[in-house]
Coordinates of N, CA and C in Angstrom, one line a residue:
M294 N -13.3 -7.2 -33.1 CA -12.8 -6.1 -32.2 C -12.2 -5.0 -33.2
S295 N -12.6 -3.8 -32.9 CA -12.1 -2.7 -33.8 C -10.7 -2.4 -33.5
S296 N -10.1 -1.6 -34.4 CA -8.7 -1.3 -34.2 C -8.5 -0.3 -33.0
R297 N -9.6 0.5 -32.7 CA -9.6 1.4 -31.6 C -9.6 0.6 -30.3
D298 N -10.5 -0.4 -30.2 CA -10.5 -1.2 -29.0 C -9.2 -2.0 -28.8
R299 N -8.7 -2.5 -29.9 CA -7.4 -3.2 -29.8 C -6.3 -2.3 -29.3
S300 N -6.2 -1.0 -29.8 CA -5.2 -0.1 -29.3 C -5.4 0.2 -27.8
E301 N -6.7 0.4 -27.4 CA -7.0 0.7 -26.0 C -6.5 -0.5 -25.1
N302 N -6.8 -1.7 -25.6 CA -6.4 -2.9 -24.9 C -4.9 -3.0 -24.8
E303 N -4.2 -2.7 -25.9 CA -2.8 -2.8 -25.8 C -2.2 -1.7 -24.9
R304 N -2.8 -0.5 -24.9 CA -2.4 0.5 -24.0 C -2.6 0.1 -22.5
F305 N -3.7 -0.5 -22.2 CA -4.0 -1.0 -20.9 C -3.0 -2.1 -20.5
H306 N -2.7 -3.0 -21.4 CA -1.8 -4.1 -21.0 C -0.4 -3.6 -20.8
G307 N 0.0 -2.6 -21.6 CA 1.3 -2.0 -21.4 C 1.3 -1.3 -20.1
F308 N 0.3 -0.6 -19.7 CA 0.2 0.1 -18.4 C 0.2 -0.9 -17.3
A309 N -0.5 -2.0 -17.4 CA -0.6 -3.0 -16.4 C 0.8 -3.7 -16.2
D310 N 1.5 -4.0 -17.3 CA 2.8 -4.6 -17.2 C 3.8 -3.6 -16.5
R311 N 3.7 -2.3 -16.8 CA 4.6 -1.3 -16.3 C 4.3 -1.0 -14.8
S312 N 3.1 -1.1 -14.4 CA 2.8 -0.6 -13.1 C 2.4 -1.7 -12.0
T313 N 2.5 -2.9 -12.4 CA 2.1 -4.0 -11.4 C 3.1 -4.0 -10.3
R314 N 4.4 -4.0 -10.5 CA 5.4 -4.0 -9.4 C 5.3 -2.8 -8.5
P315 N 5.2 -1.6 -9.0 CA 5.1 -0.5 -8.0 C 3.8 -0.5 -7.3
L316 N 2.7 -1.0 -7.9 CA 1.4 -1.1 -7.2 C 1.5 -2.2 -6.1
T317 N 2.2 -3.2 -6.4 CA 2.3 -4.3 -5.4 C 3.1 -3.9 -4.2
R318 N 4.2 -3.1 -4.5 CA 5.0 -2.6 -3.4 C 4.1 -1.6 -2.5
L319 N 3.3 -0.8 -3.1 CA 2.5 0.1 -2.4 C 1.4 -0.7 -1.6
A320 N 0.8 -1.6 -2.2 CA -0.2 -2.5 -1.5 C 0.4 -3.2 -0.4
Y321 N 1.7 -3.7 -0.5 CA 2.3 -4.4 0.6 C 2.6 -3.4 1.8
L322 N 3.0 -2.2 1.5 CA 3.2 -1.3 2.5 C 1.9 -0.9 3.3
L323 N 0.8 -0.9 2.5 CA -0.5 -0.6 3.1 C -1.0 -1.8 4.0
C324 N -0.9 -3.0 3.5 CA -1.5 -4.1 4.2 C -0.6 -5.0 5.0
G325 N 0.7 -5.1 4.6 CA 1.7 -5.9 5.3 C 1.6 -7.4 5.0
D326 N 0.9 -7.8 4.0 CA 0.7 -9.2 3.7 C 0.9 -9.3 2.2
Q327 N 1.9 -10.1 1.7 CA 2.2 -10.2 0.3 C 1.0 -10.8 -0.5
H328 N 0.4 -11.8 0.0 CA -0.7 -12.4 -0.7 C -1.9 -11.5 -0.8
L329 N -2.2 -10.8 0.2 CA -3.3 -9.8 0.2 C -2.9 -8.7 -0.8
A330 N -1.6 -8.3 -0.8 CA -1.2 -7.2 -1.7 C -1.4 -7.6 -3.1
N331 N -1.1 -8.9 -3.4 CA -1.3 -9.4 -4.8 C -2.7 -9.3 -5.2
D332 N -3.6 -9.8 -4.2 CA -5.1 -9.7 -4.5 C -5.6 -8.3 -4.7
L333 N -5.0 -7.4 -3.9 CA -5.5 -6.0 -4.0 C -5.1 -5.4 -5.4
V334 N -3.9 -5.7 -5.8 CA -3.4 -5.2 -7.1 C -4.3 -5.8 -8.2
Q335 N -4.6 -7.1 -8.1 CA -5.4 -7.7 -9.1 C -6.8 -7.1 -9.1
N336 N -7.4 -6.8 -8.0 CA -8.7 -6.2 -7.9 C -8.6 -4.7 -8.5
C337 N -7.5 -4.1 -8.2 CA -7.3 -2.7 -8.7 C -7.2 -2.7 -10.2
L338 N -6.5 -3.7 -10.8 CA -6.4 -3.7 -12.2 C -7.7 -4.1 -12.9
I339 N -8.5 -4.9 -12.3 CA -9.8 -5.3 -12.8 C -10.7 -4.0 -12.9
R340 N -10.7 -3.3 -11.8 CA -11.5 -2.1 -11.7 C -11.0 -1.1 -12.7
L341 N -9.7 -1.0 -12.8 CA -9.1 0.0 -13.7 C -9.4 -0.4 -15.2
Y342 N -9.4 -1.7 -15.5 CA -9.7 -2.1 -16.8 C -11.1 -1.8 -17.2
Q343 N -12.0 -1.9 -16.2 CA -13.4 -1.6 -16.5 C -13.6 -0.1 -16.8
A344 N -12.8 0.7 -16.1 CA -12.9 2.2 -16.3 C -12.0 2.7 -17.3
W345 N -11.1 1.9 -17.9 CA -10.1 2.4 -18.8 C -10.6 3.3 -19.9
P346 N -11.7 2.9 -20.6 CA -12.1 3.8 -21.7 C -12.5 5.2 -21.2
K347 N -12.9 5.3 -19.9 CA -13.3 6.6 -19.3 C -12.1 7.4 -18.8
V348 N -11.0 6.8 -18.7 CA -9.8 7.5 -18.2 C -9.4 8.5 -19.3
A349 N -9.7 9.7 -19.1 CA -9.5 10.7 -20.1 C -8.0 11.0 -20.4
D350 N -7.3 11.2 -19.4 CA -5.9 11.5 -19.5 C -5.0 10.3 -19.1
K351 N -4.5 9.6 -20.1 CA -3.7 8.4 -19.9 C -2.4 8.7 -19.1
D352 N -2.0 10.0 -19.1 CA -0.8 10.4 -18.4 C -1.0 10.3 -16.9
T353 N -2.2 10.5 -16.4 CA -2.5 10.5 -15.0 C -3.0 9.1 -14.5
A354 N -2.8 8.1 -15.4 CA -3.3 6.8 -15.0 C -2.6 6.2 -13.8
D355 N -1.3 6.5 -13.6 CA -0.6 6.0 -12.4 C -1.2 6.5 -11.2
A356 N -1.5 7.8 -11.1 CA -2.1 8.4 -9.9 C -3.5 7.8 -9.7
Y357 N -4.3 7.6 -10.8 CA -5.6 7.1 -10.7 C -5.5 5.6 -10.2
A358 N -4.5 4.9 -10.7 CA -4.4 3.5 -10.2 C -4.0 3.4 -8.7
R359 N -3.2 4.3 -8.3 CA -2.9 4.4 -6.8 C -4.1 4.7 -6.0
K360 N -5.0 5.6 -6.5 CA -6.2 5.9 -5.8 C -7.2 4.7 -5.8
V361 N -7.3 4.0 -6.9 CA -8.1 2.8 -7.0 C -7.6 1.7 -6.0
L362 N -6.3 1.6 -6.0 CA -5.6 0.6 -5.1 C -5.9 0.9 -3.6
L363 N -5.8 2.2 -3.3 CA -6.1 2.6 -1.9 C -7.6 2.3 -1.6
R364 N -8.5 2.6 -2.5 CA -9.9 2.3 -2.3 C -10.1 0.8 -2.1
C365 N -9.5 0.0 -2.9 CA -9.6 -1.5 -2.8 C -9.1 -1.9 -1.4
W366 N -8.0 -1.3 -0.9 CA -7.5 -1.7 0.4 C -8.5 -1.3 1.5
L367 N -9.0 0.0 1.4 CA -9.9 0.4 2.4 C -11.2 -0.4 2.4
N368 N -11.7 -0.8 1.3 CA -12.9 -1.6 1.2 C -12.6 -3.0 1.8
E369 N -11.4 -3.5 1.6 CA -11.0 -4.8 2.1 C -11.0 -4.7 3.7
R370 N -10.5 -3.6 4.2 CA -10.4 -3.4 5.6 C -11.8 -3.4 6.3
R371 N -12.8 -3.0 5.5 CA -14.2 -2.8 6.0 C -14.9 -4.1 6.1
R372 N -14.4 -5.2 5.4 CA -15.1 -6.4 5.4 C -15.1 -7.1 6.8
P373 N -16.2 -7.5 7.3 CA -16.3 -8.1 8.6 C -15.4 -9.3 8.8
W374 N -15.3 -10.2 7.8 CA -14.5 -11.4 8.0 C -13.1 -11.1 8.2
R375 N -12.6 -10.0 7.7 CA -11.2 -9.6 7.9 C -11.0 -9.2 9.3
R376 N -11.9 -8.5 9.9 CA -11.8 -8.0 11.3 C -11.7 -9.2 12.3
A377 N -12.4 -10.3 11.9 CA -12.4 -11.5 12.8 C -11.1 -12.3 12.7
E378 N -10.4 -12.1 11.6 CA -9.2 -12.9 11.4 C -8.0 -12.4 12.3
A379 N -7.4 -13.3 13.0 CA -6.3 -12.9 13.9 C -5.0 -13.4 13.2
R380 N -4.0 -12.5 13.1 CA -2.7 -12.8 12.6 C -1.7 -12.6 13.7
D381 N -1.7 -13.5 14.6 CA -0.7 -13.3 15.7 C 0.3 -14.4 15.8
G382 N 0.5 -15.1 14.7 CA 1.5 -16.1 14.7 C 2.9 -15.5 14.8
E383 N 3.8 -16.3 15.5 CA 5.2 -15.9 15.7 C 6.0 -16.5 14.5
V384 N 7.0 -15.7 14.1 CA 7.9 -16.2 13.1 C 9.0 -16.9 13.9
P385 N 9.3 -18.1 13.6 CA 10.2 -18.9 14.4 C 11.7 -18.5 14.2
D386 N 12.1 -18.1 13.1 CA 13.5 -17.8 12.8 C 13.7 -16.3 12.7
R387 N 14.8 -15.8 13.2 CA 15.2 -14.4 13.1 C 16.5 -14.4 12.3
P388 N 16.7 -13.3 11.5 CA 18.0 -13.3 10.8 C 19.2 -13.1 11.7
A389 N 20.3 -13.6 11.3 CA 21.5 -13.5 12.1 C 21.9 -12.0 12.1
P390 N 22.2 -11.5 13.3 CA 22.5 -10.0 13.4 C 23.9 -9.7 12.9
E391 N 24.8 -10.6 12.7 CA 26.1 -10.3 12.3 C 26.3 -9.9 10.9
T392 N 25.4 -10.2 10.0 CA 25.6 -9.8 8.6 C 24.8 -8.5 8.2
D393 N 25.4 -7.8 7.3 CA 24.7 -6.5 6.9 C 23.4 -6.8 6.2
I394 N 23.4 -7.9 5.3 CA 22.2 -8.2 4.6 C 21.1 -8.6 5.6
A395 N 21.4 -9.5 6.5 CA 20.4 -9.9 7.5 C 20.0 -8.7 8.3
R396 N 20.8 -7.8 8.7 CA 20.4 -6.6 9.4 C 19.5 -5.8 8.6
G397 N 19.7 -5.6 7.3 CA 18.8 -4.8 6.4 C 17.5 -5.5 6.3
V398 N 17.4 -6.8 6.2 CA 16.2 -7.5 6.2 C 15.4 -7.4 7.5
H399 N 16.2 -7.5 8.6 CA 15.6 -7.4 9.9 C 15.0 -6.0 10.1
L400 N 15.7 -4.9 9.7 CA 15.2 -3.6 9.8 C 13.9 -3.4 9.0
K401 N 13.9 -3.9 7.8 CA 12.6 -3.9 7.0 C 11.5 -4.5 7.7
E402 N 11.8 -5.7 8.3 CA 10.7 -6.4 9.0 C 10.2 -5.6 10.2
V403 N 11.1 -5.0 10.9 CA 10.7 -4.2 12.1 C 9.9 -3.0 11.6
F404 N 10.3 -2.4 10.5 CA 9.5 -1.3 10.0 C 8.1 -1.7 9.6
R405 N 8.0 -2.8 8.9 CA 6.7 -3.3 8.5 C 5.8 -3.6 9.7
D406 N 6.4 -4.2 10.7 CA 5.6 -4.5 11.9 C 5.1 -3.2 12.5
A407 N 6.0 -2.2 12.6 CA 5.6 -1.0 13.2 C 4.5 -0.3 12.3
L408 N 4.7 -0.4 11.0 CA 3.7 0.2 10.1 C 2.3 -0.5 10.2
A409 N 2.4 -1.8 10.5 CA 1.1 -2.6 10.6 C 0.4 -2.2 11.8
Q410 N 1.0 -1.7 12.8 CA 0.3 -1.3 14.1 C -0.5 0.0 13.9
L411 N -0.2 0.8 12.9 CA -0.9 2.0 12.7 C -2.4 1.8 12.2
P412 N -3.3 2.6 12.7 CA -4.7 2.6 12.1 C -4.7 2.8 10.6
P413 N -5.7 2.3 9.9 CA -5.7 2.3 8.5 C -5.5 3.7 7.9
R414 N -6.2 4.7 8.4 CA -6.1 6.1 7.8 C -4.8 6.7 8.0
Q415 N -4.2 6.5 9.2 CA -2.9 7.0 9.5 C -1.8 6.3 8.6
R416 N -2.0 5.0 8.5 CA -1.0 4.2 7.6 C -1.1 4.7 6.2
A417 N -2.3 4.9 5.7 CA -2.5 5.4 4.3 C -1.9 6.8 4.2
A418 N -2.1 7.7 5.1 CA -1.5 9.0 5.1 C 0.0 9.0 5.1
V419 N 0.6 8.2 5.9 CA 2.0 8.1 6.0 C 2.6 7.5 4.8
V420 N 2.0 6.4 4.3 CA 2.5 5.8 3.1 C 2.4 6.7 1.9
L421 N 1.3 7.4 1.7 CA 1.1 8.3 0.5 C 2.0 9.5 0.6
R422 N 2.1 10.0 1.8 CA 2.9 11.3 2.0 C 4.4 11.0 1.9
Y423 N 4.9 10.0 2.6 CA 6.4 9.8 2.7 C 7.0 8.7 1.9
W424 N 6.2 7.7 1.5 CA 6.7 6.7 0.6 C 6.4 7.0 -0.9
A425 N 5.1 7.3 -1.2 CA 4.7 7.6 -2.5 C 5.0 9.1 -2.8
Q426 N 5.4 9.9 -1.8 CA 5.8 11.3 -2.0 C 4.8 12.2 -2.7
H427 N 3.5 12.0 -2.2 CA 2.4 12.9 -2.7 C 2.4 14.1 -1.8
S428 N 2.0 15.2 -2.4 CA 1.8 16.4 -1.6 C 0.6 16.3 -0.7
V429 N 0.5 17.2 0.2 CA -0.7 17.2 1.1 C -1.9 17.3 0.3
T430 N -2.0 18.2 -0.7 CA -3.1 18.4 -1.5 C -3.5 17.1 -2.3
E431 N -2.5 16.4 -2.9 CA -2.7 15.2 -3.6 C -3.2 14.1 -2.7
T432 N -2.6 14.0 -1.5 CA -3.0 13.0 -0.5 C -4.5 13.2 -0.1
A433 N -4.8 14.5 0.2 CA -6.2 14.8 0.6 C -7.2 14.4 -0.5
A434 N -6.8 14.6 -1.8 CA -7.7 14.3 -2.9 C -7.9 12.7 -2.9
I435 N -6.8 12.0 -2.7 CA -6.8 10.5 -2.8 C -7.7 10.0 -1.7
L436 N -7.4 10.5 -0.5 CA -8.2 10.0 0.7 C -9.5 10.6 0.9
R437 N -9.9 11.6 0.0 CA -11.2 12.3 0.1 C -11.4 12.9 1.5
C438 N -10.4 13.7 1.9 CA -10.6 14.4 3.2 C -9.9 15.8 3.0
S439 N -9.9 16.6 4.1 CA -9.3 17.9 4.0 C -7.8 17.8 4.2
E440 N -7.1 18.9 3.8 CA -5.7 18.9 3.9 C -5.3 18.9 5.4
G441 N -6.1 19.6 6.2 CA -5.8 19.6 7.7 C -5.9 18.2 8.2
N442 N -6.8 17.4 7.7 CA -7.0 16.0 8.2 C -5.7 15.2 7.8
V443 N -5.2 15.4 6.6 CA -4.0 14.7 6.1 C -2.8 15.1 7.0
K444 N -2.7 16.4 7.3 CA -1.6 16.8 8.2 C -1.7 16.2 9.5
S445 N -2.9 16.1 10.1 CA -3.0 15.6 11.5 C -2.8 14.0 11.4
Q446 N -3.4 13.4 10.4 CA -3.2 11.9 10.3 C -1.8 11.6 10.1
S447 N -1.1 12.4 9.3 CA 0.4 12.1 9.1 C 1.2 12.3 10.3
A448 N 0.9 13.4 11.0 CA 1.6 13.7 12.3 C 1.4 12.6 13.3
R449 N 0.1 12.2 13.5 CA -0.2 11.2 14.4 C 0.4 9.8 14.0
G450 N 0.4 9.6 12.7 CA 0.9 8.3 12.2 C 2.4 8.3 12.4
L451 N 3.1 9.4 12.2 CA 4.6 9.4 12.4 C 4.9 9.3 13.9
A452 N 4.1 9.9 14.7 CA 4.4 9.8 16.2 C 4.1 8.4 16.6
A453 N 3.1 7.7 16.2 CA 2.8 6.3 16.5 C 3.9 5.4 16.0
L454 N 4.4 5.7 14.8 CA 5.4 4.9 14.2 C 6.7 5.0 15.0
R455 N 7.1 6.2 15.4 CA 8.2 6.4 16.2 C 8.1 5.7 17.6
T456 N 6.9 5.7 18.2 CA 6.7 5.0 19.4 C 6.8 3.5 19.2
A457 N 6.2 3.0 18.2 CA 6.2 1.6 17.9 C 7.7 1.1 17.6
L458 N 8.4 1.9 16.9 CA 9.8 1.6 16.5 C 10.7 1.6 17.8
S459 N 10.5 2.6 18.7 CA 11.3 2.7 19.9 C 10.9 1.5 20.8
T460 N 9.7 1.2 20.9 CA 9.2 0.0 21.7 C 9.9 -1.3 21.2
M461 N 9.8 -1.5 19.9 CA 10.4 -2.7 19.3 C 11.9 -2.7 19.5
N462 N 12.5 -1.5 19.4 CA 14.0 -1.4 19.6 C 14.3 -1.8 21.1
A463 N 13.5 -1.3 22.0 CA 13.7 -1.6 23.4 C 13.6 -3.1 23.7
L464 N 12.6 -3.7 23.1 CA 12.4 -5.2 23.2 C 13.6 -6.0 22.6
E465 N 14.1 -5.5 21.5 CA 15.2 -6.2 20.9 C 16.4 -6.1 21.8
E466 N 16.6 -5.0 22.4 CA 17.8 -4.8 23.3 C 17.6 -5.7 24.5
L467 N 16.4 -5.9 25.0 CA 16.2 -6.8 26.1 C 16.5 -8.3 25.8
R468 N 16.1 -8.6 24.5 CA 16.4 -10.0 24.1 C 17.9 -10.3 23.9
S469 N 18.6 -9.3 23.6 CA 20.1 -9.4 23.3 C 20.9 -9.7 24.6

């Protein structure tokens, strides 16, 4: 192995070490399943490794990795065996409402559930715009759509998220 190849490998491994956690958080927000998020990040890093010599600007590798991760997630959503899988199991235990830590965990769980109810394109637009804090232009480039489409998907996604959260809140009040 030449010294150039070794330095490229070292740069990729450094990048992978540095970006695995943020990519995993993003993948989890997209899919809502920790195991699938880990698989998506692994697939993303494999694809990125294959394209690493072609990545001209190593400074934009983070944005490129997020784009590859999004593509991996969208490809995963298109697989027919994923559509047939039902994930409707109930979680038997709920956190105790009297503690601040349990309340924070419960709110995260409620938010993840609401986010999981969004259609894939709306979820991607909301996560990229408001969690990853990409501009409309950057989000449009990542999703390969127009800026107007990003704006409408984001607006619809936020509206659906508000509706889902208010519905979940109303159900929680009924249970109490």
